[in-house]
Coordinates of C-alpha atoms in Angstrom, one line a residue:
Chain I
M247 CA 130.9 116.4 128.6
R248 CA 132.3 113.7 125.4
P249 CA 129.1 112.5 124.4
Y250 CA 126.6 115.8 125.6
K251 CA 129.4 117.3 122.8
A252 CA 129.1 115.2 119.7
L253 CA 125.0 114.7 120.5
L254 CA 125.2 119.0 120.6
L255 CA 127.8 118.6 116.8
V256 CA 124.9 116.1 115.4
K257 CA 121.9 117.8 117.2
V258 CA 123.5 121.6 114.8
K259 CA 124.1 119.2 112.2
S260 CA 120.5 118.1 111.9
L261 CA 118.7 121.3 112.6
F262 CA 121.3 122.9 109.7
Q263 CA 118.8 121.4 107.7
Y264 CA 116.1 123.2 108.4
R265 CA 116.9 125.6 105.1
T266 CA 113.8 126.3 103.8
A267 CA 112.1 127.0 107.5
A268 CA 113.8 129.7 107.9
V269 CA 113.4 131.7 104.7
A270 CA 110.0 131.5 105.3
G271 CA 111.0 132.4 108.8
F272 CA 111.7 135.1 107.9
F273 CA 109.3 136.1 105.6
T274 CA 107.2 135.6 108.3
Q275 CA 109.2 137.4 111.2
T276 CA 109.6 140.2 108.9
F277 CA 105.5 140.8 108.3
F278 CA 105.3 140.9 111.8
G279 CA 107.4 142.7 112.8
I280 CA 106.6 145.3 110.8
I281 CA 102.4 144.5 112.3
R282 CA 104.5 144.9 115.6
L283 CA 106.0 148.5 114.2
M284 CA 103.0 150.0 113.4
I285 CA 100.4 149.3 115.9
L286 CA 103.0 150.1 117.9
I287 CA 103.7 153.4 116.5
S288 CA 100.7 153.9 116.1
F289 CA 100.0 153.5 119.9
F290 CA 103.0 156.8 120.5
G291 CA 100.8 158.7 118.4
A292 CA 97.7 158.3 120.7
T293 CA 98.2 159.0 123.7
R294 CA 99.1 161.5 126.8
Q295 CA 100.8 159.1 129.1
S296 CA 104.3 158.7 129.6
I297 CA 105.2 155.9 127.9
P298 CA 108.1 153.5 129.8
L299 CA 110.7 153.4 126.5
S300 CA 111.1 156.0 123.6
L301 CA 110.1 154.9 120.5
A302 CA 114.1 154.2 119.4
Q303 CA 114.0 151.7 122.1
T304 CA 110.3 149.9 121.5
V305 CA 111.3 150.2 117.2
N306 CA 114.8 148.2 119.1
Y307 CA 113.0 146.1 121.6
I308 CA 110.3 145.1 119.1
W309 CA 113.3 143.7 115.4
L310 CA 115.6 142.1 118.3
G311 CA 112.6 140.0 119.5
Q312 CA 112.0 139.0 116.2
I313 CA 115.4 138.1 114.9
L314 CA 115.5 135.9 118.2
F315 CA 111.8 134.1 117.5
T316 CA 113.5 130.9 117.6
I317 CA 114.1 131.1 120.7
L318 CA 111.1 130.5 122.7
P319 CA 109.6 127.7 123.3
F320 CA 107.0 127.4 121.6
R321 CA 107.4 124.1 120.5
I322 CA 108.4 120.5 122.2
D323 CA 111.4 118.9 119.7
P324 CA 109.9 117.7 117.3
E325 CA 111.3 114.8 118.0
I326 CA 111.0 114.2 121.5
A327 CA 108.0 114.6 121.0
T328 CA 107.1 111.9 118.0
M329 CA 109.2 109.6 120.1
I330 CA 107.5 110.5 123.1
R331 CA 104.4 109.3 121.3
N332 CA 105.1 106.5 119.7
G333 CA 108.0 105.0 121.7
N334 CA 110.7 105.0 120.4
V335 CA 111.6 107.5 123.1
A336 CA 112.4 103.7 124.6
Y337 CA 115.9 104.0 122.6
E338 CA 117.1 107.5 125.1
L339 CA 116.5 105.3 127.8
V340 CA 119.3 102.3 126.4
R341 CA 122.2 104.9 126.7
P342 CA 124.0 105.6 129.8
L343 CA 123.4 109.4 129.5
N344 CA 121.0 111.2 132.7
L345 CA 117.9 112.0 130.0
F346 CA 117.8 115.4 130.9
A347 CA 120.5 115.9 130.9
Y348 CA 120.1 113.9 126.9
W349 CA 117.0 116.1 126.2
Y350 CA 119.1 119.3 127.1
V351 CA 121.6 119.5 125.2
K352 CA 119.4 118.8 121.6
A353 CA 117.1 121.6 122.7
V354 CA 120.1 124.5 123.0
A355 CA 120.9 123.9 119.8
L356 CA 117.5 123.4 118.7
R357 CA 116.9 127.6 120.4
S358 CA 119.6 128.2 119.1
I359 CA 120.4 127.5 115.4
P360 CA 118.1 128.2 113.9
I361 CA 118.7 131.7 115.3
V362 CA 121.4 131.0 113.5
L363 CA 120.3 130.8 110.0
R364 CA 117.1 133.5 110.5
A365 CA 119.9 136.4 111.9
V366 CA 121.9 137.9 109.0
P367 CA 119.5 138.2 106.3
M368 CA 116.9 139.9 109.5
I369 CA 119.7 142.7 110.0
I370 CA 121.0 143.1 106.5
M371 CA 116.9 143.6 106.3
A372 CA 116.0 146.1 109.2
A373 CA 119.5 147.5 109.7
F374 CA 120.1 148.3 105.9
L375 CA 117.5 147.9 104.2
L376 CA 114.1 149.9 105.9
P377 CA 116.5 153.0 105.8
L378 CA 116.6 152.3 101.7
L379 CA 112.9 151.6 101.5
G380 CA 112.3 155.4 103.2
R381 CA 111.6 153.7 106.6
P382 CA 114.5 155.0 108.9
D383 CA 112.2 155.9 111.5
W384 CA 111.2 151.7 111.1
A385 CA 115.1 149.8 112.0
L386 CA 117.2 148.3 113.5
Q387 CA 120.2 150.6 115.6
P388 CA 123.1 149.3 116.7
P389 CA 122.8 150.1 121.0
P390 CA 123.4 153.1 122.2
T391 CA 126.2 151.7 124.2
L392 CA 129.4 149.0 124.3
A393 CA 127.0 147.8 127.8
A394 CA 124.6 147.1 126.0
G395 CA 125.8 145.4 123.5
I396 CA 128.0 142.7 125.7
G397 CA 125.5 143.1 128.2
M398 CA 122.8 141.4 125.6
G399 CA 125.6 138.9 124.1
F400 CA 126.0 137.2 127.4
S401 CA 122.3 137.9 128.0
L402 CA 121.1 136.1 124.6
I403 CA 123.3 133.0 126.4
F404 CA 121.3 132.6 129.5
A405 CA 118.0 133.0 127.4
I406 CA 118.7 130.0 125.1
L407 CA 119.4 128.2 128.2
V408 CA 116.6 129.2 130.4
S409 CA 114.6 128.4 126.9
A410 CA 115.7 124.6 126.4
G411 CA 115.0 124.6 130.8
I412 CA 111.4 125.3 129.8
T413 CA 111.2 123.3 126.0
V414 CA 112.6 120.3 128.6
F415 CA 111.0 120.9 131.0
A416 CA 107.6 120.8 128.9
S417 CA 108.9 117.3 126.8
L418 CA 109.3 115.7 129.6
L419 CA 105.5 116.7 131.0
L420 CA 105.0 115.5 128.6
L421 CA 106.3 111.7 129.5
L422 CA 102.4 112.4 131.1
F423 CA 100.6 113.0 129.1
I424 CA 101.8 111.1 126.4
S425 CA 99.8 113.5 123.7
Q426 CA 101.3 117.4 123.6
D427 CA 98.6 119.5 122.5
G428 CA 97.5 119.8 125.9
V429 CA 101.5 121.1 126.9
V430 CA 101.5 122.4 123.6
S431 CA 98.3 125.2 124.0
F432 CA 99.4 125.6 127.6
L433 CA 102.5 126.7 126.7
Y434 CA 101.6 128.5 123.8
V435 CA 100.0 130.6 126.0
L436 CA 102.6 131.2 129.1
V437 CA 105.1 132.3 125.6
W438 CA 103.1 134.7 124.1
G439 CA 101.9 136.7 126.6
L440 CA 104.5 136.2 129.7
T441 CA 108.2 136.8 127.0
G442 CA 107.7 139.7 125.4
I443 CA 106.8 138.4 122.3
L444 CA 103.4 140.0 121.2
V445 CA 104.0 143.4 123.7
P446 CA 107.3 144.5 124.8
L447 CA 106.8 143.4 129.0
P448 CA 107.8 146.9 129.9
F449 CA 104.0 148.4 128.4
F450 CA 102.1 146.2 130.9
P451 CA 101.4 147.4 134.4
D452 CA 102.9 147.8 137.1
V453 CA 101.2 144.7 139.1
L454 CA 102.0 142.0 136.1
K455 CA 105.6 143.7 135.5
N456 CA 106.1 142.3 139.1
M457 CA 104.9 139.1 138.9
F458 CA 106.9 138.6 135.6
Y459 CA 109.5 138.6 138.1
F460 CA 108.8 135.4 139.4
L461 CA 108.8 133.2 136.1
P462 CA 111.8 132.2 133.7
F463 CA 109.8 133.1 130.4
R464 CA 110.9 137.4 131.0
G465 CA 114.2 135.9 130.7
V466 CA 113.8 134.6 127.3
M467 CA 112.7 137.4 125.4
D468 CA 112.0 140.7 127.5
V469 CA 115.5 140.5 129.1
P470 CA 118.1 140.2 125.9
C471 CA 115.2 142.9 124.4
Q472 CA 115.7 144.9 126.8
I473 CA 119.7 145.4 127.6
Y474 CA 120.5 146.0 124.2
S475 CA 117.0 148.3 123.5
G476 CA 119.0 150.2 126.4
S477 CA 115.8 150.4 128.4
I478 CA 118.5 147.8 131.7
H479 CA 121.1 149.4 131.6
G480 CA 124.2 149.8 133.8
T481 CA 124.4 147.5 137.4
S482 CA 121.2 146.5 136.8
I483 CA 122.6 144.1 133.2
I484 CA 124.3 142.1 135.6
Y485 CA 122.1 142.3 138.1
E486 CA 119.3 141.2 134.8
I487 CA 122.4 138.2 133.9
G488 CA 122.0 136.9 137.2
L489 CA 118.4 136.3 137.3
Q490 CA 118.5 134.3 134.3
A491 CA 122.3 132.0 135.5
F492 CA 119.4 131.4 138.4
W493 CA 116.5 130.4 136.2
V494 CA 119.2 128.0 135.2
V495 CA 119.8 126.2 137.2
F496 CA 116.6 125.8 139.1
L497 CA 115.5 125.2 135.7
V498 CA 117.8 122.9 135.5
I499 CA 117.7 121.0 139.2
T500 CA 114.4 120.6 139.6
G501 CA 113.7 118.8 135.7
T502 CA 117.1 116.4 136.4
L503 CA 114.4 115.7 139.0
L504 CA 111.4 115.2 138.0
A505 CA 113.2 113.6 134.5
K506 CA 114.3 110.9 137.0
A507 CA 110.5 110.4 138.7
L508 CA 109.8 109.8 135.9
T509 CA 111.9 107.9 133.9
K510 CA 111.3 105.1 136.8
R511 CA 107.2 105.1 136.4
V512 CA 107.3 105.6 131.9
T513 CA 105.6 103.4 129.9
A514 CA 106.9 102.9 126.3
Q515 CA 104.2 103.1 124.2
G516 CA 102.9 100.1 121.1
G517 CA 104.3 96.5 121.8
Chain O
M57 CA 124.3 86.4 134.3
I58 CA 121.0 86.5 133.9
L59 CA 118.0 85.8 136.9
V60 CA 116.0 87.0 137.5
E61 CA 113.0 86.3 139.9
N62 CA 109.8 86.0 139.9
L63 CA 109.0 89.8 138.1
R64 CA 105.4 91.6 138.8
K65 CA 104.0 93.9 136.7
T66 CA 100.6 95.7 136.7
F67 CA 99.3 98.1 133.4
K68 CA 96.2 100.3 134.3
V69 CA 94.0 99.7 130.9
R70 CA 91.6 103.0 131.0
E71 CA 88.8 101.3 129.0
K72 CA 86.3 104.2 127.9
T73 CA 83.3 102.9 126.9
G74 CA 81.9 105.0 123.6
G75 CA 79.5 107.8 123.5
K76 CA 79.5 110.5 121.3
T77 CA 81.2 112.0 122.7
G78 CA 84.1 109.8 123.9
F79 CA 83.9 112.2 127.5
S80 CA 82.4 110.0 130.7
L81 CA 82.9 110.4 134.4
K82 CA 83.4 106.9 135.2
R83 CA 86.5 106.4 134.0
K84 CA 87.1 102.7 134.8
T85 CA 90.7 101.4 134.9
R86 CA 91.7 97.9 134.1
K87 CA 94.9 96.2 135.5
V88 CA 96.6 94.0 132.9
H89 CA 99.3 91.4 134.8
A90 CA 101.6 92.2 131.8
L91 CA 104.5 89.9 133.7
D92 CA 103.1 87.6 136.6
G93 CA 105.7 86.2 138.6
V94 CA 108.1 85.5 135.4
S95 CA 111.2 83.1 136.4
F96 CA 114.4 82.2 134.6
S97 CA 118.4 81.7 134.2
I98 CA 120.4 82.9 131.3
N99 CA 124.4 82.1 130.5
K100 CA 126.5 83.8 128.5
G101 CA 126.9 83.4 125.3
E102 CA 123.3 81.6 124.4
L103 CA 121.7 83.3 121.7
V104 CA 117.9 82.1 123.5
G105 CA 114.4 82.6 121.7
Y106 CA 111.5 84.2 124.3
I107 CA 107.7 83.9 122.4
G108 CA 104.7 84.4 122.8
P109 CA 101.5 85.2 121.3
N110 CA 100.6 89.5 121.1
G111 CA 100.6 91.0 124.4
A112 CA 101.5 88.0 126.4
G113 CA 104.4 90.2 128.6
K114 CA 107.5 89.4 125.6
S115 CA 107.8 93.3 125.4
T116 CA 107.5 94.4 128.9
T117 CA 110.1 91.6 129.9
V118 CA 112.7 93.1 127.1
K119 CA 112.1 96.4 128.7
I120 CA 112.5 95.6 131.8
L121 CA 116.0 94.0 131.0
S122 CA 117.0 97.0 129.6
G123 CA 116.3 99.2 133.2
I124 CA 113.8 101.0 131.1
L125 CA 111.2 100.0 133.3
V126 CA 111.1 99.4 136.8
P127 CA 109.1 95.9 137.6
D128 CA 106.8 96.8 140.5
S129 CA 108.4 93.3 142.4
G130 CA 110.1 91.2 141.6
T131 CA 114.5 90.8 141.0
C132 CA 116.0 90.7 138.1
V133 CA 120.0 90.8 138.2
V134 CA 122.0 91.0 134.2
D135 CA 125.1 90.6 135.1
G136 CA 125.4 91.5 139.2
L137 CA 123.8 94.5 138.2
V138 CA 119.6 95.1 139.1
P139 CA 118.6 96.8 135.9
W140 CA 116.6 99.3 137.1
K141 CA 118.5 100.4 139.8
K142 CA 121.4 101.5 137.8
R143 CA 120.9 101.7 134.8
I144 CA 123.5 104.2 133.5
A145 CA 126.5 102.0 134.2
H146 CA 123.5 98.9 133.2
V147 CA 122.9 100.2 130.0
R148 CA 126.5 100.0 129.0
K149 CA 126.9 96.9 128.6
I150 CA 123.6 96.3 126.9
G151 CA 122.7 96.1 123.1
V152 CA 118.7 96.9 122.2
V153 CA 117.3 97.0 119.2
F154 CA 113.8 97.0 118.4
G155 CA 112.9 96.2 115.1
Q156 CA 109.6 98.6 115.6
R157 CA 111.7 101.8 116.1
T158 CA 114.9 103.4 115.2
Q159 CA 117.1 104.7 117.2
L160 CA 118.9 105.8 113.7
F161 CA 118.9 110.2 113.0
W162 CA 116.5 109.4 110.4
D163 CA 117.8 112.9 108.4
L164 CA 121.3 112.4 108.3
P165 CA 123.6 109.9 107.0
V166 CA 124.5 105.9 108.5
I167 CA 127.9 107.1 109.9
D168 CA 126.8 110.6 111.8
T169 CA 124.2 108.0 114.3
F170 CA 126.9 105.2 114.4
D171 CA 129.7 108.1 115.7
L172 CA 127.6 109.3 117.3
L173 CA 127.0 106.2 119.3
G174 CA 131.2 105.8 120.1
E175 CA 130.8 109.7 121.8
I176 CA 127.9 108.2 123.8
Y177 CA 129.3 105.3 124.8
R178 CA 132.4 107.6 125.8
L179 CA 134.4 104.3 123.2
D180 CA 138.2 104.8 123.7
K181 CA 139.0 106.2 119.9
M182 CA 141.2 102.9 118.5
E183 CA 139.2 101.0 119.9
Y184 CA 136.0 102.3 118.3
K185 CA 138.0 102.3 115.1
R186 CA 138.6 98.3 115.3
T187 CA 135.0 98.2 115.8
K188 CA 133.0 100.3 113.8
D189 CA 136.1 98.6 110.2
R190 CA 134.8 95.3 112.2
L191 CA 131.2 95.4 112.1
I192 CA 130.9 97.7 109.1
A193 CA 132.9 94.3 106.6
A194 CA 130.5 92.0 108.8
F195 CA 127.3 93.4 107.7
G196 CA 128.0 95.1 104.6
I197 CA 127.8 98.6 105.8
E198 CA 130.2 100.1 103.5
K199 CA 128.3 101.4 101.3
L200 CA 124.7 102.4 102.7
L201 CA 127.0 104.7 105.2
P202 CA 126.0 107.4 103.9
V203 CA 123.3 107.5 102.6
P204 CA 120.6 109.0 104.5
V205 CA 118.8 107.0 107.1
R206 CA 115.0 107.8 105.0
Q207 CA 117.1 106.4 102.3
L208 CA 116.9 102.8 103.3
S209 CA 114.6 99.8 103.0
L210 CA 114.0 97.9 105.5
G211 CA 116.0 95.9 104.6
Q212 CA 118.8 98.2 104.5
R213 CA 117.3 99.7 108.0
M214 CA 117.0 96.9 110.3
K215 CA 121.8 95.4 109.3
C216 CA 123.1 99.2 110.0
E217 CA 120.3 99.0 113.2
L218 CA 121.7 95.9 115.0
A219 CA 125.1 97.3 114.2
C220 CA 124.4 100.1 115.4
S221 CA 123.6 98.2 118.3
L222 CA 127.1 96.4 119.0
V223 CA 129.6 99.7 118.7
H224 CA 129.6 99.6 122.1
E225 CA 130.6 96.1 122.2
P226 CA 127.7 94.9 124.1
S227 CA 128.1 91.2 126.5
I228 CA 123.7 91.2 126.0
L229 CA 121.7 92.0 123.2
F230 CA 118.2 92.5 122.9
L231 CA 116.8 92.0 119.7
D232 CA 112.7 92.1 119.9
E233 CA 111.0 91.1 116.6
P234 CA 114.2 92.2 114.8
T235 CA 113.2 90.5 111.4
I236 CA 109.7 92.3 111.7
G237 CA 108.7 93.4 108.5
L238 CA 111.9 91.7 106.5
D239 CA 111.5 89.8 103.1
A240 CA 112.8 86.4 102.6
V241 CA 117.1 86.9 101.5
S242 CA 117.0 90.6 104.3
K243 CA 115.4 87.9 107.0
L244 CA 118.3 85.6 106.4
T245 CA 121.0 88.0 106.1
V246 CA 119.6 89.4 109.3
R247 CA 119.7 85.8 111.5
D248 CA 122.8 85.2 110.2
L249 CA 124.2 88.5 111.9
I250 CA 123.1 87.3 114.8
R251 CA 124.2 84.4 114.2
K252 CA 127.5 85.6 113.9
T253 CA 127.5 87.8 116.7
N254 CA 126.6 85.3 118.3
R255 CA 129.1 83.1 117.6
E256 CA 132.7 84.5 117.8
S257 CA 131.5 87.8 120.0
G258 CA 130.4 85.3 122.4
T259 CA 127.4 87.4 122.8
T260 CA 124.3 86.3 124.9
V261 CA 121.2 87.0 122.6
I262 CA 117.6 87.9 123.8
L263 CA 115.4 87.6 120.6
T264 CA 112.5 88.5 121.2
T265 CA 109.4 86.9 117.9
H266 CA 107.0 86.6 115.9
D267 CA 108.8 84.2 112.8
L268 CA 109.6 80.9 114.5
D269 CA 111.1 80.3 111.5
D270 CA 113.7 83.3 112.9
I271 CA 113.2 80.8 116.5
E272 CA 114.5 77.5 114.0
A273 CA 116.8 78.2 112.7
L274 CA 118.7 80.3 115.3
C275 CA 118.0 79.0 119.0
P276 CA 118.9 76.3 121.3
R277 CA 116.1 77.1 123.7
I278 CA 113.0 79.1 123.4
L279 CA 112.0 80.3 126.2
I280 CA 107.6 79.8 126.0
I281 CA 105.7 82.9 128.1
Q282 CA 102.0 83.1 127.6
E283 CA 99.2 86.1 129.7
G284 CA 103.0 87.3 131.6
R285 CA 103.6 83.0 133.0
I286 CA 106.6 81.5 131.1
L287 CA 105.3 78.2 130.0
F288 CA 108.1 76.2 128.6
D289 CA 111.5 76.7 128.9
G290 CA 114.0 74.0 127.4
A291 CA 115.5 73.0 123.2
I292 CA 112.2 73.7 120.0
E293 CA 112.7 69.3 120.2
N294 CA 111.7 68.6 123.6
L295 CA 108.8 71.7 123.3
R296 CA 107.8 69.0 120.2
R297 CA 108.2 65.5 122.0
K298 CA 106.5 67.2 124.2
I299 CA 103.0 68.1 122.6
S300 CA 103.6 65.2 120.2
G301 CA 106.1 62.8 118.9
E302 CA 104.5 62.7 115.0
R303 CA 107.1 62.9 112.6
R304 CA 105.4 63.1 108.9
L305 CA 106.6 61.5 105.7
I306 CA 106.0 61.7 102.5
I307 CA 104.9 59.7 99.5
D308 CA 105.2 60.4 96.2
L309 CA 103.4 57.1 95.2
K310 CA 103.9 55.8 91.1
D311 CA 99.7 55.2 90.5
S312 CA 98.1 58.6 91.6
K313 CA 94.9 55.6 92.8
D314 CA 96.9 54.4 95.2
R315 CA 95.9 54.3 99.3
I316 CA 97.8 54.0 101.5
T317 CA 96.0 51.7 104.4
D318 CA 98.5 51.0 107.0
S319 CA 97.0 50.5 111.3
F320 CA 100.8 52.4 112.0
V321 CA 100.1 55.8 110.4
T322 CA 97.0 58.2 109.8
V323 CA 96.6 60.3 105.8
I324 CA 96.3 63.8 107.1
E325 CA 95.8 64.6 103.5
Q326 CA 96.3 62.8 100.2
N327 CA 97.3 65.0 96.5
G328 CA 97.1 63.4 93.3
P329 CA 100.2 60.7 93.6
R330 CA 102.0 62.4 96.6
V331 CA 100.5 62.2 100.3
H332 CA 101.6 62.9 103.6
L333 CA 100.8 60.5 106.5
S334 CA 101.7 60.9 109.8
F335 CA 103.1 58.0 112.2
D336 CA 104.0 57.4 116.2
P337 CA 107.7 56.7 116.1
A338 CA 107.1 55.6 119.3
K339 CA 105.3 52.9 118.2
I340 CA 106.9 52.5 115.0
H341 CA 110.7 52.7 113.3
P342 CA 111.0 55.2 110.5
A343 CA 112.8 52.8 108.7
D344 CA 110.5 49.7 109.1
L345 CA 107.5 52.2 108.3
I346 CA 109.4 53.2 105.0
K347 CA 110.2 49.5 104.2
R348 CA 107.1 48.0 105.1
I349 CA 105.0 51.1 102.6
I350 CA 107.6 50.4 100.2
E351 CA 106.8 46.7 100.2
N352 CA 102.9 46.7 99.2
H353 CA 103.3 50.9 97.5
P354 CA 105.6 51.4 93.8
V355 CA 106.9 54.5 94.9
M356 CA 108.4 57.0 93.6
D357 CA 110.5 59.3 96.0
I358 CA 110.2 59.9 100.1
F359 CA 110.8 62.0 102.8
V360 CA 110.0 61.9 106.1
E361 CA 109.6 65.0 108.1
N362 CA 108.8 67.3 111.3
P363 CA 105.9 68.3 112.1
P364 CA 106.6 72.3 111.3
I365 CA 107.2 74.6 114.3
E366 CA 103.9 76.6 114.2
E367 CA 102.3 73.7 114.4
I368 CA 103.5 73.0 117.5
I369 CA 103.2 76.0 118.8
A370 CA 99.2 76.7 117.6
R371 CA 98.9 73.3 119.3
F372 CA 101.0 74.5 122.9
Y373 CA 98.9 77.2 122.1
A374 CA 96.1 75.9 122.5
T375 CA 97.0 73.3 124.8
L376 CA 96.8 76.3 127.8

């Protein structure tokens, strides 16, 4: 475990350097948070059908989603993408490490540290500043129950692990395709549509909702958001976290196998 | 220690034929035999130069030896292990520097990469500290350690790359063009460090380069590869003898109008008083030749030299 621990620390250290990105991210995610809220709130006013989430739940779901934005596996680790493109990946293969584990550790840092950088200002803004600005109805509220809070905490850890798994999977595919454009635009569609960042998943029709259970993507964001907002409660919290854990195991095992297969046929580019 | 037998590796190169869109239904692939039956063996502690024109298969060989690539056929045993079969156990014992790439964390100080490698190779803390101190002193990189890698010059960076590749005290060091792009002084420094590593730690070094001065300065033995085949294996001296027994004589004449004519020499060029001659030492002993010239011409100065290695290699490539 020693190398992986050290690697995590180094990666954390280098990710903490992206402070300007965090500031920019804070403004972007606040802006889009408010837009998403306004759209959904107007939807609440316009429909007469029964709505799967209450207004307060929706507000919490959206703000938590905005706070967790960087958990989403939108991008392949830019460091790894560059390495694969120019062939520096050769250095990754001359280390006495399991390639999947090596990249997984990096991905865990990539998916968690930016959240840490953004969370505090986002929470201050969404929970304390908005009520002061006269929109208490838009503000992030504490979870309805203690169980929801604790459940969200655990679920968030698994969400990071699922997202890291997807990230590494995409990086491995890059070994085949070399250029990241195709892989990334595919990821984009999946992530926007299936994690709940665009429209909270409870708002989807039942057919699609059932389908989402067969994909790892809702484990990245929807599950912690629903637990926090209270729309997943009681024993379902444990069931849902268990499902996330299943996806972590699934992604780690298939990813390891894929990494093994691909390293047998990898070609380092250029010279 | 390193035994390579009949290695073969073929790459498919996709050929795209122009077209305005670059889109075509016919996809042509051409097979390139990067390695076409390469065999050699290298003993412990040797310093071997591995040279050949671009695309000859040098990097492919190094990548196979370091466990990154899997060959199509052939065997290769390094220190009792087949690199691609026991990759993790194998890479623990080797150090690799790719001159055109970097293993250092771009945004972090050099020391962070150092320490991380100590952890990655699971080195004993005390042992790591000793090796680190020794390398820092030997490479003179103390002052570079706290500097973020992106702010190092190429020469400084290369010293750090080399030092980093030695943190785990590998028994074999693969250097793929370690002096590429370096200025003259940095080149000399890097060469010195390579020589030191080889002599003092007994590390086996395989060096690929296009810089033939590197080869001449460092490598008692060279391997020349061309189109995936080893064409020469031996000392540079042997290659020289094989290509041409020719020797060079440079003479500064007192009178620039003087012309040397002698049946044993051919005049290559004459710039004012300086005349470049070539002769065959098998036909006439250098001392006799010099005596003959001094007797017939007033001479200021004389140097004997070998044809430059570039010329030998170029001629060797040309004979292929």
